[in-house]
Short mmCIF file of C-alpha atoms and ligand atoms in Angstrom, two decimals:
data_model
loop_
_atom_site.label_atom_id
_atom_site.label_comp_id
_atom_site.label_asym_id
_atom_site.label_seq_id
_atom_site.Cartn_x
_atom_site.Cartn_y
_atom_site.Cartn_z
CA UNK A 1162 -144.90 13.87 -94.95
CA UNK A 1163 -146.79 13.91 -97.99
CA UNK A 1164 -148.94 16.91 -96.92
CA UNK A 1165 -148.72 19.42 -100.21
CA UNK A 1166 -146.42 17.49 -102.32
CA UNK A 1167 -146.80 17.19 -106.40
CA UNK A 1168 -146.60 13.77 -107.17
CA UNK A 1169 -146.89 13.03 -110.70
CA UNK A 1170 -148.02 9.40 -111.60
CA UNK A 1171 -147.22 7.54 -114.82
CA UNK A 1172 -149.57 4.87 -115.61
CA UNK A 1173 -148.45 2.38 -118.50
CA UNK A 1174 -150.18 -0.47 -120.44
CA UNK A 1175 -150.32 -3.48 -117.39
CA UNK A 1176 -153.75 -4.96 -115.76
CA UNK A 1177 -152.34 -3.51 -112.98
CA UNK A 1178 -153.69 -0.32 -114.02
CA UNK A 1179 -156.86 -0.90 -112.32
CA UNK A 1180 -154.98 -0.87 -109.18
CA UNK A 1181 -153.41 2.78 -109.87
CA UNK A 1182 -156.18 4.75 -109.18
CA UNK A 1183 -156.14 3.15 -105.45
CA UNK A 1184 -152.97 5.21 -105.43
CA UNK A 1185 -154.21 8.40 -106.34
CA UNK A 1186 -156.67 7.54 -103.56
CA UNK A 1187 -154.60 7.53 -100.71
CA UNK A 1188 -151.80 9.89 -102.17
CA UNK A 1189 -154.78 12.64 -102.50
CA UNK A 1190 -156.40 11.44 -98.62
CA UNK A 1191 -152.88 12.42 -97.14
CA UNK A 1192 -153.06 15.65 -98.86
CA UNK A 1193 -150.46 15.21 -101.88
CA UNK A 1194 -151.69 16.75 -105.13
CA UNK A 1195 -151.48 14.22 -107.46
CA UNK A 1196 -151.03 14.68 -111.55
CA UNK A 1197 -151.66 11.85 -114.18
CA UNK A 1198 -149.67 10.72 -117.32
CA UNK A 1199 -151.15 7.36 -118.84
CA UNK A 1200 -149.44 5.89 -121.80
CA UNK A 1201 -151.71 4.96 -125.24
CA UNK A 1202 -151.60 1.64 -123.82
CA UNK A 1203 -152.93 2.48 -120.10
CA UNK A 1204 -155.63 3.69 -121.52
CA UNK A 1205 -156.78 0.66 -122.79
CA UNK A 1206 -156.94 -0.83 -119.01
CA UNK A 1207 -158.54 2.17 -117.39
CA UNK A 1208 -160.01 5.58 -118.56
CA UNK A 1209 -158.19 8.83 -118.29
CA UNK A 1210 -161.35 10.13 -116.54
CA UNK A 1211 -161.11 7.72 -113.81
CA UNK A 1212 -157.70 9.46 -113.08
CA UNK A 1213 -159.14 13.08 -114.07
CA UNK A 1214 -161.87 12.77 -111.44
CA UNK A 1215 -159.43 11.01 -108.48
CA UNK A 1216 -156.83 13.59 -109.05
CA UNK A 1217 -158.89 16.46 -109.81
CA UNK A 1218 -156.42 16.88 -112.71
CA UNK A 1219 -156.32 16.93 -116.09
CA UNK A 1220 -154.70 13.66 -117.09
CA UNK A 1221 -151.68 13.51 -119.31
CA UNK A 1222 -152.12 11.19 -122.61
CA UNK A 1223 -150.43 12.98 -125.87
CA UNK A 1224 -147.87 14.98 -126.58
CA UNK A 1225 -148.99 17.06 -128.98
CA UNK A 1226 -152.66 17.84 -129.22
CA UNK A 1227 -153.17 18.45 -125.83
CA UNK A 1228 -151.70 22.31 -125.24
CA UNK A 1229 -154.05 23.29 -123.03
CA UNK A 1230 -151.81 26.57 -121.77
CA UNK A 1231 -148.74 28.01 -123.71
CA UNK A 1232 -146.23 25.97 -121.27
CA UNK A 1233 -144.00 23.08 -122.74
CA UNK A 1234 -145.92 20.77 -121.09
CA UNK A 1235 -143.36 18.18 -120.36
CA UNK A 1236 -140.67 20.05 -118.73
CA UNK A 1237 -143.34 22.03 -116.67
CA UNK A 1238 -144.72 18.55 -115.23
CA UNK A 1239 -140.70 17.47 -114.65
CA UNK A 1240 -140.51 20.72 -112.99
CA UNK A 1241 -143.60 20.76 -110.87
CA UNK A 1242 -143.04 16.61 -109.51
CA UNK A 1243 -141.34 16.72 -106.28
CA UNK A 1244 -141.36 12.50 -106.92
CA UNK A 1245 -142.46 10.31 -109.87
CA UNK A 1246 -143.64 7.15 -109.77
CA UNK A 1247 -144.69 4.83 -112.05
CA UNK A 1248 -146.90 2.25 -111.39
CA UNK A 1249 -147.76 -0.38 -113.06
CA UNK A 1250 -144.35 -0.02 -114.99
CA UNK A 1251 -144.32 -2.11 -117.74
CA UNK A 1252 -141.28 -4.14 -119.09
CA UNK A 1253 -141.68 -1.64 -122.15
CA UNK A 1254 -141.21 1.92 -120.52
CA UNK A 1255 -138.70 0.31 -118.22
CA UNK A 1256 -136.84 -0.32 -121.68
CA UNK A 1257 -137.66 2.86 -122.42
CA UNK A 1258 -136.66 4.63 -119.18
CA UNK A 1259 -133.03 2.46 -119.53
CA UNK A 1260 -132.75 3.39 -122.79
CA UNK A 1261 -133.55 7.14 -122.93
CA UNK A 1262 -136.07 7.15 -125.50
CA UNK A 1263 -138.60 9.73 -125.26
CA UNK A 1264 -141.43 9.27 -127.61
CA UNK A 1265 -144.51 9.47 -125.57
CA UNK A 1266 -145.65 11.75 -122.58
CA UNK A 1267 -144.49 9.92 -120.13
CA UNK A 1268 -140.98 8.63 -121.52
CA UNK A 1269 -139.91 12.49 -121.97
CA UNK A 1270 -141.10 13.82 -118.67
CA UNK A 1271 -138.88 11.25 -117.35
CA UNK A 1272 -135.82 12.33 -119.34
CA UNK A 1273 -136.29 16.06 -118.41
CA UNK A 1274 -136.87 14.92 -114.77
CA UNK A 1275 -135.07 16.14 -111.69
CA UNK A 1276 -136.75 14.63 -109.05
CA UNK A 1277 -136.79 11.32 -107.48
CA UNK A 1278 -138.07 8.04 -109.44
CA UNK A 1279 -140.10 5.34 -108.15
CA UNK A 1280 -140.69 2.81 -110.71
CA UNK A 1281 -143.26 -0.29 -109.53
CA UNK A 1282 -143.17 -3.22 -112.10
CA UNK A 1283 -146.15 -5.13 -113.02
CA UNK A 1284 -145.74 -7.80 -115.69
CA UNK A 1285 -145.61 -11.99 -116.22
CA UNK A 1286 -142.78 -13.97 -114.37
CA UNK A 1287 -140.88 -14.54 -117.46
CA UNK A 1288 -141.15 -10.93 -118.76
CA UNK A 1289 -139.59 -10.25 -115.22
CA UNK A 1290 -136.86 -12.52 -115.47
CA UNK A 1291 -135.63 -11.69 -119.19
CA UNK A 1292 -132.00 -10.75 -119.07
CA UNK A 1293 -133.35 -7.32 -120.99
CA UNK A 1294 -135.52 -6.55 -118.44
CA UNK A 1295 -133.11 -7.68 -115.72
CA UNK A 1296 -130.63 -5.30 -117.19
CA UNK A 1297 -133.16 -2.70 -117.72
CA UNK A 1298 -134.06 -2.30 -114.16
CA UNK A 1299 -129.81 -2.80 -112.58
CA UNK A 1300 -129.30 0.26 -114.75
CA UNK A 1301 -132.16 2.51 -113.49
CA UNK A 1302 -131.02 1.44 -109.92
CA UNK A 1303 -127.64 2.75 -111.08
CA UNK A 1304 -128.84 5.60 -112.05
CA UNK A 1305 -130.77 6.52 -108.51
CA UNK A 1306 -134.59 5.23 -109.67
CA UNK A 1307 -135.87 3.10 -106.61
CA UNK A 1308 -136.97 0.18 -108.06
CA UNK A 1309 -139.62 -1.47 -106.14
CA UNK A 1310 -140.05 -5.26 -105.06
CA UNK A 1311 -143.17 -6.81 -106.75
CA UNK A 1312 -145.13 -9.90 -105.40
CA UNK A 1313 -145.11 -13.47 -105.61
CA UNK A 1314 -148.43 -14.61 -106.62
CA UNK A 1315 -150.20 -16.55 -109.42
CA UNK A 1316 -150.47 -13.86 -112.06
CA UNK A 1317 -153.72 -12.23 -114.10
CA UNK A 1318 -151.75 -14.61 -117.17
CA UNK A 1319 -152.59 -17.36 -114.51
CA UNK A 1320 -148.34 -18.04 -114.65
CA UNK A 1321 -147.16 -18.13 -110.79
CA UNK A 1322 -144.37 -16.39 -109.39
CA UNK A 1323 -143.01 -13.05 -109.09
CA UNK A 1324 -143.97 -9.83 -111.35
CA UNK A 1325 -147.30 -8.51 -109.19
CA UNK A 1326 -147.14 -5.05 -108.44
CA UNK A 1327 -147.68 -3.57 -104.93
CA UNK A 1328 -150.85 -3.27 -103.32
CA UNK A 1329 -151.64 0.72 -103.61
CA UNK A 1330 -150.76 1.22 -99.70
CA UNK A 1331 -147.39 -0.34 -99.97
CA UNK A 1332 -146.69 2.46 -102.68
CA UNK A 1333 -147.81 5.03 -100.84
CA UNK A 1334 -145.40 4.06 -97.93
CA UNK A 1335 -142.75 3.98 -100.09
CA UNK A 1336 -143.87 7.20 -101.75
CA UNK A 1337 -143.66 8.19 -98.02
CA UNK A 1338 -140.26 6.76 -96.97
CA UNK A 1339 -138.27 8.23 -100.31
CA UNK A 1340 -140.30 11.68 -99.45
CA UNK A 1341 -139.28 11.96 -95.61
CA UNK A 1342 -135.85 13.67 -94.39
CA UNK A 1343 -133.66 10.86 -93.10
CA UNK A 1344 -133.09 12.46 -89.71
CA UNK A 1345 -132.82 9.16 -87.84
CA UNK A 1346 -130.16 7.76 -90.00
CA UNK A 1347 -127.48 5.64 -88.02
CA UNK A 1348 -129.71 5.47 -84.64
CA UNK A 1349 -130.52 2.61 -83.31
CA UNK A 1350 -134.27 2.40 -81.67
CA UNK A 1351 -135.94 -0.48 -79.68
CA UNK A 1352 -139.58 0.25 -79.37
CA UNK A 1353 -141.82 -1.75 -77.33
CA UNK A 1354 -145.50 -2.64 -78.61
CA UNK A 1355 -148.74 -4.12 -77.08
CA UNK A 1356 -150.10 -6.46 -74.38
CA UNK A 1357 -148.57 -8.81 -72.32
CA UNK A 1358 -150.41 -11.98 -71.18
CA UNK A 1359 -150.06 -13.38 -67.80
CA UNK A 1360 -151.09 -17.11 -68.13
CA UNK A 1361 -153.32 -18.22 -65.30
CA UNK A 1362 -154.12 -22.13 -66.74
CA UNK A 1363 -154.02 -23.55 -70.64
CA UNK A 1364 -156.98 -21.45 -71.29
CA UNK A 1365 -157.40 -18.46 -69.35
CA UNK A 1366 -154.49 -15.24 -69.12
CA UNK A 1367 -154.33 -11.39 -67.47
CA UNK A 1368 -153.81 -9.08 -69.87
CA UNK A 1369 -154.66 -6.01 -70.84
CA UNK A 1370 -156.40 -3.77 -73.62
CA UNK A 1371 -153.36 -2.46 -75.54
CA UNK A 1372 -153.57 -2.96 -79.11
CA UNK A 1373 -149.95 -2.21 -80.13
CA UNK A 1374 -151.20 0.64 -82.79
CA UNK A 1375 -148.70 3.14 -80.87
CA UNK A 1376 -145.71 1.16 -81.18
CA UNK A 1377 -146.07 0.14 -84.27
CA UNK A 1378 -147.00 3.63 -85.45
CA UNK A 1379 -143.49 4.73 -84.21
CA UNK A 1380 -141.90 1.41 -85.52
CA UNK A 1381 -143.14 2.54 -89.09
CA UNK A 1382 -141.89 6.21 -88.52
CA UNK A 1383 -138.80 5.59 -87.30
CA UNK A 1384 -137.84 3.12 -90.31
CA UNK A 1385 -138.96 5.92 -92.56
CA UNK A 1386 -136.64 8.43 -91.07
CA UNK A 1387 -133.72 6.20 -91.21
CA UNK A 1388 -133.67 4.36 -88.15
CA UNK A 1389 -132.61 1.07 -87.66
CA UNK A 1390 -135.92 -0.29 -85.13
CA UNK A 1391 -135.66 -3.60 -83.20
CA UNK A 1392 -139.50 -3.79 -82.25
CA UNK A 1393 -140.43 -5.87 -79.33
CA UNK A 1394 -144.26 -6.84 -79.81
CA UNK A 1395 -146.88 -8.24 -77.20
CA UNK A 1396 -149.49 -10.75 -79.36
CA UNK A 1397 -151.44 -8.34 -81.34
CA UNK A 1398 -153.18 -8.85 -84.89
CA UNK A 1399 -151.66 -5.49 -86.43
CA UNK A 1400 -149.60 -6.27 -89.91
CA UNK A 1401 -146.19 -6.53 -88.64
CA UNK A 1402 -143.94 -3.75 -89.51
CA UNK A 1403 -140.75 -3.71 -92.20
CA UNK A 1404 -138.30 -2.78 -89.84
CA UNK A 1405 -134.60 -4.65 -88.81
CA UNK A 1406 -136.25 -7.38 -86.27
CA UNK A 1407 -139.47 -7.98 -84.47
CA UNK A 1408 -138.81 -9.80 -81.25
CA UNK A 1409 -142.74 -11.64 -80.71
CA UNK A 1410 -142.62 -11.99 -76.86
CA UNK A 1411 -145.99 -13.18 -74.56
CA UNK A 1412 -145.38 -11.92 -71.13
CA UNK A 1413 -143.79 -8.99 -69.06
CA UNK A 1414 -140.77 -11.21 -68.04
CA UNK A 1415 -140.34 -12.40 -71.71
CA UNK A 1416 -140.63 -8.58 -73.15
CA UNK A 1417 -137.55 -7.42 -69.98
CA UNK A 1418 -135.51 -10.18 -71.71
CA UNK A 1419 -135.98 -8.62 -75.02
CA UNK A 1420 -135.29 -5.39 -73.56
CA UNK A 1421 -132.36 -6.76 -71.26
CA UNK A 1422 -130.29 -8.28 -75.37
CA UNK A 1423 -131.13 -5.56 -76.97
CA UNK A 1424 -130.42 -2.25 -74.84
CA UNK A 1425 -126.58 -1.80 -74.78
CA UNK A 1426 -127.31 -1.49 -78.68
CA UNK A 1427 -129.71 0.88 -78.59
CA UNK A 1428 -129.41 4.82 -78.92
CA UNK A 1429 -133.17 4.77 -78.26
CA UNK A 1430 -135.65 2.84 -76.35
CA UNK A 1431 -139.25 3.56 -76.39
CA UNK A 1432 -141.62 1.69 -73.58
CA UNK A 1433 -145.07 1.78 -75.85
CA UNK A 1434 -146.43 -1.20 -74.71
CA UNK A 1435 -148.60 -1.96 -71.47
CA UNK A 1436 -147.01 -4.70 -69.68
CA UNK A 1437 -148.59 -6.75 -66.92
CA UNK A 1438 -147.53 -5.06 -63.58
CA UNK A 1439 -148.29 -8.41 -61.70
CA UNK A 1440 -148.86 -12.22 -63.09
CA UNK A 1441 -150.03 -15.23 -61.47
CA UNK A 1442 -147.90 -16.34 -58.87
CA UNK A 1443 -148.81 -20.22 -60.11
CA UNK A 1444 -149.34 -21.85 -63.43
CA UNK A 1445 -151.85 -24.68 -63.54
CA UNK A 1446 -150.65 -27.38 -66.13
CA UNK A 1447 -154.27 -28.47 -66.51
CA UNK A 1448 -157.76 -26.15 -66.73
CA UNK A 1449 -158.92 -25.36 -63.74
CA UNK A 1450 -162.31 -26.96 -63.00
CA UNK A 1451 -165.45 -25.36 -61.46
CA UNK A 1452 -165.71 -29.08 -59.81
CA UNK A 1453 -165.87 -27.50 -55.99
CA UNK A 1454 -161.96 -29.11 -55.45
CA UNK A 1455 -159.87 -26.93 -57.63
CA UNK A 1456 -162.14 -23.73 -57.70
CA UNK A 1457 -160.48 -20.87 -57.71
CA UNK A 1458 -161.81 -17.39 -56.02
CA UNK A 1459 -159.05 -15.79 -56.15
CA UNK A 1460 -155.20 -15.32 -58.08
CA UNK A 1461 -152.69 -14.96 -56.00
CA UNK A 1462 -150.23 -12.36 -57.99
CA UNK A 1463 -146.45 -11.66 -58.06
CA UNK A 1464 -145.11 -8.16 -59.22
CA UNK A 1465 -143.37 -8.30 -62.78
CA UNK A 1466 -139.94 -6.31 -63.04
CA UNK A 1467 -140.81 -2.71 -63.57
CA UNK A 1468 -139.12 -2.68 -66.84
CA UNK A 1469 -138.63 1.43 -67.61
CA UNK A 1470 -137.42 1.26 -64.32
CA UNK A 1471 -134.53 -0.82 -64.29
CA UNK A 1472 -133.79 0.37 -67.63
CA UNK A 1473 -134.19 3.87 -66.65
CA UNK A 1474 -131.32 3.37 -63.42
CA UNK A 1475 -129.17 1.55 -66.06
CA UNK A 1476 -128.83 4.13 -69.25
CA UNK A 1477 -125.83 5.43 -70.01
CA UNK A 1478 -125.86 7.37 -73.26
CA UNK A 1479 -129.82 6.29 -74.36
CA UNK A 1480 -132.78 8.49 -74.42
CA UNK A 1481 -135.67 6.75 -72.43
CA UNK A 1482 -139.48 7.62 -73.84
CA UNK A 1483 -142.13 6.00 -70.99
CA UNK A 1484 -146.07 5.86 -72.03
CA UNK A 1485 -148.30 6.49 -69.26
CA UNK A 1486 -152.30 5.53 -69.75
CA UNK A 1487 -154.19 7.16 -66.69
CA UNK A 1488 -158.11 7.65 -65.87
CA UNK A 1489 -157.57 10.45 -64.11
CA UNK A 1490 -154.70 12.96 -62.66
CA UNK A 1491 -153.07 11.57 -65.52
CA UNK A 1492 -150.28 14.66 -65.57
CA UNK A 1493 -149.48 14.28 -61.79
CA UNK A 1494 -149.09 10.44 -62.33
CA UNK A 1495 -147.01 10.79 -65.40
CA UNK A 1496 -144.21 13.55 -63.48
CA UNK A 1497 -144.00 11.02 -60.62
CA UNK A 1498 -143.09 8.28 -63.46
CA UNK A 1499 -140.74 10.28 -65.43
CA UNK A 1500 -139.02 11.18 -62.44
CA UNK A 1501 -139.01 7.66 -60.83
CA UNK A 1502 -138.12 5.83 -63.86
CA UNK A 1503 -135.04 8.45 -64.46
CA UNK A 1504 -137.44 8.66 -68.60
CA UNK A 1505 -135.73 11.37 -70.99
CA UNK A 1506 -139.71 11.83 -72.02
CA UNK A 1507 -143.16 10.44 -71.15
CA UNK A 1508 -146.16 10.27 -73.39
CA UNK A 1509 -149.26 10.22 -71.06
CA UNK A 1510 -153.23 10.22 -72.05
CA UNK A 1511 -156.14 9.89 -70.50
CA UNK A 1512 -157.92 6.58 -71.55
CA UNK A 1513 -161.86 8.11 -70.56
CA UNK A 1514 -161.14 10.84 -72.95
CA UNK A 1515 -162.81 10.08 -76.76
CA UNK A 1516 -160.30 9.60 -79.16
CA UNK A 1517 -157.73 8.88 -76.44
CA UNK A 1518 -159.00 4.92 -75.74
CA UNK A 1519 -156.51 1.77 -76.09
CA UNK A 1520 -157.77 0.37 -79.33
CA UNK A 1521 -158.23 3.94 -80.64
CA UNK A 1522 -156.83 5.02 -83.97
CA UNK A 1523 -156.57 8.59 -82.49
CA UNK A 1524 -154.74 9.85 -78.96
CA UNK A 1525 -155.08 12.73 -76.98
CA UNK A 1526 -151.41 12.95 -75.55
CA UNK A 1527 -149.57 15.21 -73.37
CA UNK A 1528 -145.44 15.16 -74.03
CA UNK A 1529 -143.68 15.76 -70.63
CA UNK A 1530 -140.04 16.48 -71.20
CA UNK A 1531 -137.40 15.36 -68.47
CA UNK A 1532 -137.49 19.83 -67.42
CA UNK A 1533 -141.16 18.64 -66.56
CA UNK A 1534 -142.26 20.87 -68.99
CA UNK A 1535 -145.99 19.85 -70.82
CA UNK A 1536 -146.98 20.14 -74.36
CA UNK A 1537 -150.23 19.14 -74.56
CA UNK A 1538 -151.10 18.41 -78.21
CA UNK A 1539 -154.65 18.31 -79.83
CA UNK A 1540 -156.08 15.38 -80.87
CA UNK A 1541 -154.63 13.61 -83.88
CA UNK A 1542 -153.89 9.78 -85.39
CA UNK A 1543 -151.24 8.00 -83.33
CA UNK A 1544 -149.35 7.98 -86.61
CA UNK A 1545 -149.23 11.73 -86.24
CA UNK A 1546 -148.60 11.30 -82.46
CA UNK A 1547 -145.57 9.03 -83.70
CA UNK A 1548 -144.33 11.82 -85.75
CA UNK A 1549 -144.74 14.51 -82.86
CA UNK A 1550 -142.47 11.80 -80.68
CA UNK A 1551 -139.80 11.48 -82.94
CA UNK A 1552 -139.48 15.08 -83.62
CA UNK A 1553 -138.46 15.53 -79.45
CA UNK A 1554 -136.41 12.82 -79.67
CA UNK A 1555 -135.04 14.32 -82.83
CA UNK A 1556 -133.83 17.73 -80.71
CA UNK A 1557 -132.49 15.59 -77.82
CA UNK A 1558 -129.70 14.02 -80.19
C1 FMN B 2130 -154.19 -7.92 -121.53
C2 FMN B 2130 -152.80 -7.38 -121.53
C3 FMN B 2130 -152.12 -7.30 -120.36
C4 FMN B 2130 -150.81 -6.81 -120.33
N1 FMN B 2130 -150.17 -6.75 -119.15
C5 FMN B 2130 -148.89 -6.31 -119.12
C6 FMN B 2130 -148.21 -6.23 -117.89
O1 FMN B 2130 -148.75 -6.54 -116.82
N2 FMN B 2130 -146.93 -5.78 -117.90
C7 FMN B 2130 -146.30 -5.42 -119.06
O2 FMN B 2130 -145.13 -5.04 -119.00
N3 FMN B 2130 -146.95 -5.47 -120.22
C8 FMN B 2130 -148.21 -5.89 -120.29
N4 FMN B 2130 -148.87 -5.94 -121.49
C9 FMN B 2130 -148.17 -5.51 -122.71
C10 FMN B 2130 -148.09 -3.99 -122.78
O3 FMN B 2130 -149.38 -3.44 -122.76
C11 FMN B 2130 -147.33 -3.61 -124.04
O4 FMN B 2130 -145.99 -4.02 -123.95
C12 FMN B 2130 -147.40 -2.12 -124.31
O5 FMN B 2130 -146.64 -1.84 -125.47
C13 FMN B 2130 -146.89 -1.31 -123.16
O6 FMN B 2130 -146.87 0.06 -123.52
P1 FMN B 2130 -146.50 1.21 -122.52
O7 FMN B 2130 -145.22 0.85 -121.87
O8 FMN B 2130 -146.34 2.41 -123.40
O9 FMN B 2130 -147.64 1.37 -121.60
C14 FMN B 2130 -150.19 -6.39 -121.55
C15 FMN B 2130 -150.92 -6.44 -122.73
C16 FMN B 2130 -152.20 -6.94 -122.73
C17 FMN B 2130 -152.94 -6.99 -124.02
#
């Protein structure tokens, strides 16, 4: 989503600073083109050439000696932002912003702006917390700016509590979110995510090598288009997702219960994960021992409930998405699914491929749609492969 957009930057006089050009970073590695204005103040945290040489830019620090074409600088940088953020804001351009006064770069592009406002504070608890800059910020947010949340942490003034900007990556997602069309608004999506684990004794499970990345990378694009996402995660160590509820289950029969509250709800469910098709048909209490008495050569195994399954006989009005992970005939396998699960879609790859693995960052994924027609894509991140997903889904409203 942020492929070719402008976004201008506004750095002002916080430590934070050093954190901004982290933003630039990412902003520029998902293709945005980024432009710089650092107040007199920034400056004295970080250089303007740090921000010159990340953006590629020139960077933005006077209003008046710096005409390097015949434009009026500040209303062609308004013009050209398709979103402005500032970060670190500080509780003085806040004022500023509140107030309408425009006496440095950045304070006047921000008057003669048209496009959306981020604004990321970064300053001491008690700055924070001052009616003024309470105020401040409740009349940007009437005004449309998106104030962000900062952190609770102990401070560079070695105060504790809340006034730490961001990290740059949470920025950039929210750069993201307030950049992408809301074309999910109103729908309701459960999304499952991950492994199960089978317990065979205290110590020793059946699982399987799903990481979760897939489910998660919808969970995170659905939110940012507007959907409300109940996510139903298998143990995994990803960061968990900002999304309406995560539902943290263990095994197959724990993740059909999720399904089971949540799916008269739902508008949408998405199968993602890789549960357990069969679990131990016993739990031992206690280890077992290699002592000759309690050995164990073999598991005796009891089928799970084929979740897309009974889902897939019971959906009324909800689109069904089914994953498939095959090492070989994978399309074959995946029509035989789609049709015997009654899925709306199926998302199938071919684990042996490269790039296509469980613990993969990348997929190589065909799309089958319920016609049986296949639309296999190229390789690409399985937040990419999220996108692609949602953008079917999207046409089957
Ligand atoms: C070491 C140091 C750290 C500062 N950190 C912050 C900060 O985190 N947030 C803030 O609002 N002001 C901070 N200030 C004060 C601002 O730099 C000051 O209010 C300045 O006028 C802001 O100008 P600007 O809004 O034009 O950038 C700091 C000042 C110093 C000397």
């Amino acid at each position: 989503m942020l492929k070719d957009k402008n976004i201008l930057l506004g750095v002002t006089g916080g430590i934070a600073a050093y954190k901004a050009p982290g933003i630039v970073s990412l902003l520029r590695k998902k293709g945005a083109n980024v432009k710089v204005i650092m107040t007199k103040a920034a400056c004295e945290f970080v250089t303007p050439l740090t921000f010159q040489t990340m953006s590629n830019n020139i960077v933005h620090t006077e209003m008046f000696n710096q005409l390097s074409n015949m434009d009026v600088e500040h209303i062609s940088l308004a013009k050209w932002a398709d979103l402005i953020i500032i970060a670190p804001a500080s509780a003085n351009t806040i004022a500023k912003m509140a107030n309408g006064i425009a006496d440095n770069m950045l304070s006047t592009v921000l008057l003669a702006a048209r496009s959306k406002i981020l604004v990321a504070p970064a300053m001491n608890t008690f700055m924070l917390n001052n009616v003024a800059t309470v105020e401040n910020l409740n009349t940007l947010r009437q005004r449309g700016v998106t104030i962000l949340d900062t952190q609770s942490d102990v401070l560079a003034c070695g105060d504790e509590g809340s006034g730490k900007m961001l990290e740059p990556k949470e920025i950039v997602d929210e750069i993201d979110t307030a950049l992408t069309k809301k074309d999910l608004l109103g729908k309701r999506f459960v999304i499952t995510s991950g492994p199960t684990v089978e317990k065979v004794d205290p110590v020793r499970y059946i699982s399987n090598h799903s990481s979760g990345k897939m489910g998660y990378a919808l969970a995170n694009a659905a939110v940012k288009r507007g959907a409300e996402v109940v996510l139903i995660s298998g143990p995994t160590s990803l960061q968990k997702p900002h999304v309406k509820k995560v539902i943290d289950i263990e095994t197959t029969l724990d993740m059909y219960n999720a399904v089971e509250e949540e799916f008269n709800s739902c508008d949408v469910l998405i199968k993602a994960a890789a549960p357990a098709d069969y679990r131990p048909k016993t739990y031992s209490e206690e280890k077992i021992k290699k002592d000759g008495k309690t050995d164990f050569e073999s598991i005796e195994l009891v089928p799970n409930p084929d979740i897309a399954k009974h889902f897939g006989n019971l959906k009324k009005n909800q689109i069904l998405v089914g994953f498939a992970a095959e090492s070989h005939n994978e399309i074959e396998y995946a029509k035989g699914k789609l049709k015997k699960k009654n899925l709306d879609m199926i998302v199938v790859n071919n684990i042996k491929r490269e790039g296509a693995g469980f613990k993969s960052d990348t997929n190589i994924a065909s799309i089958i749609n319920a016609a049986g027609e296949v639309d296999s894509l190229e390789i690409m991140t399985k937040e990419e492969l999220a996108e692609e997903i949602l953008n079917r889904i999207v046409k089957l409203f």
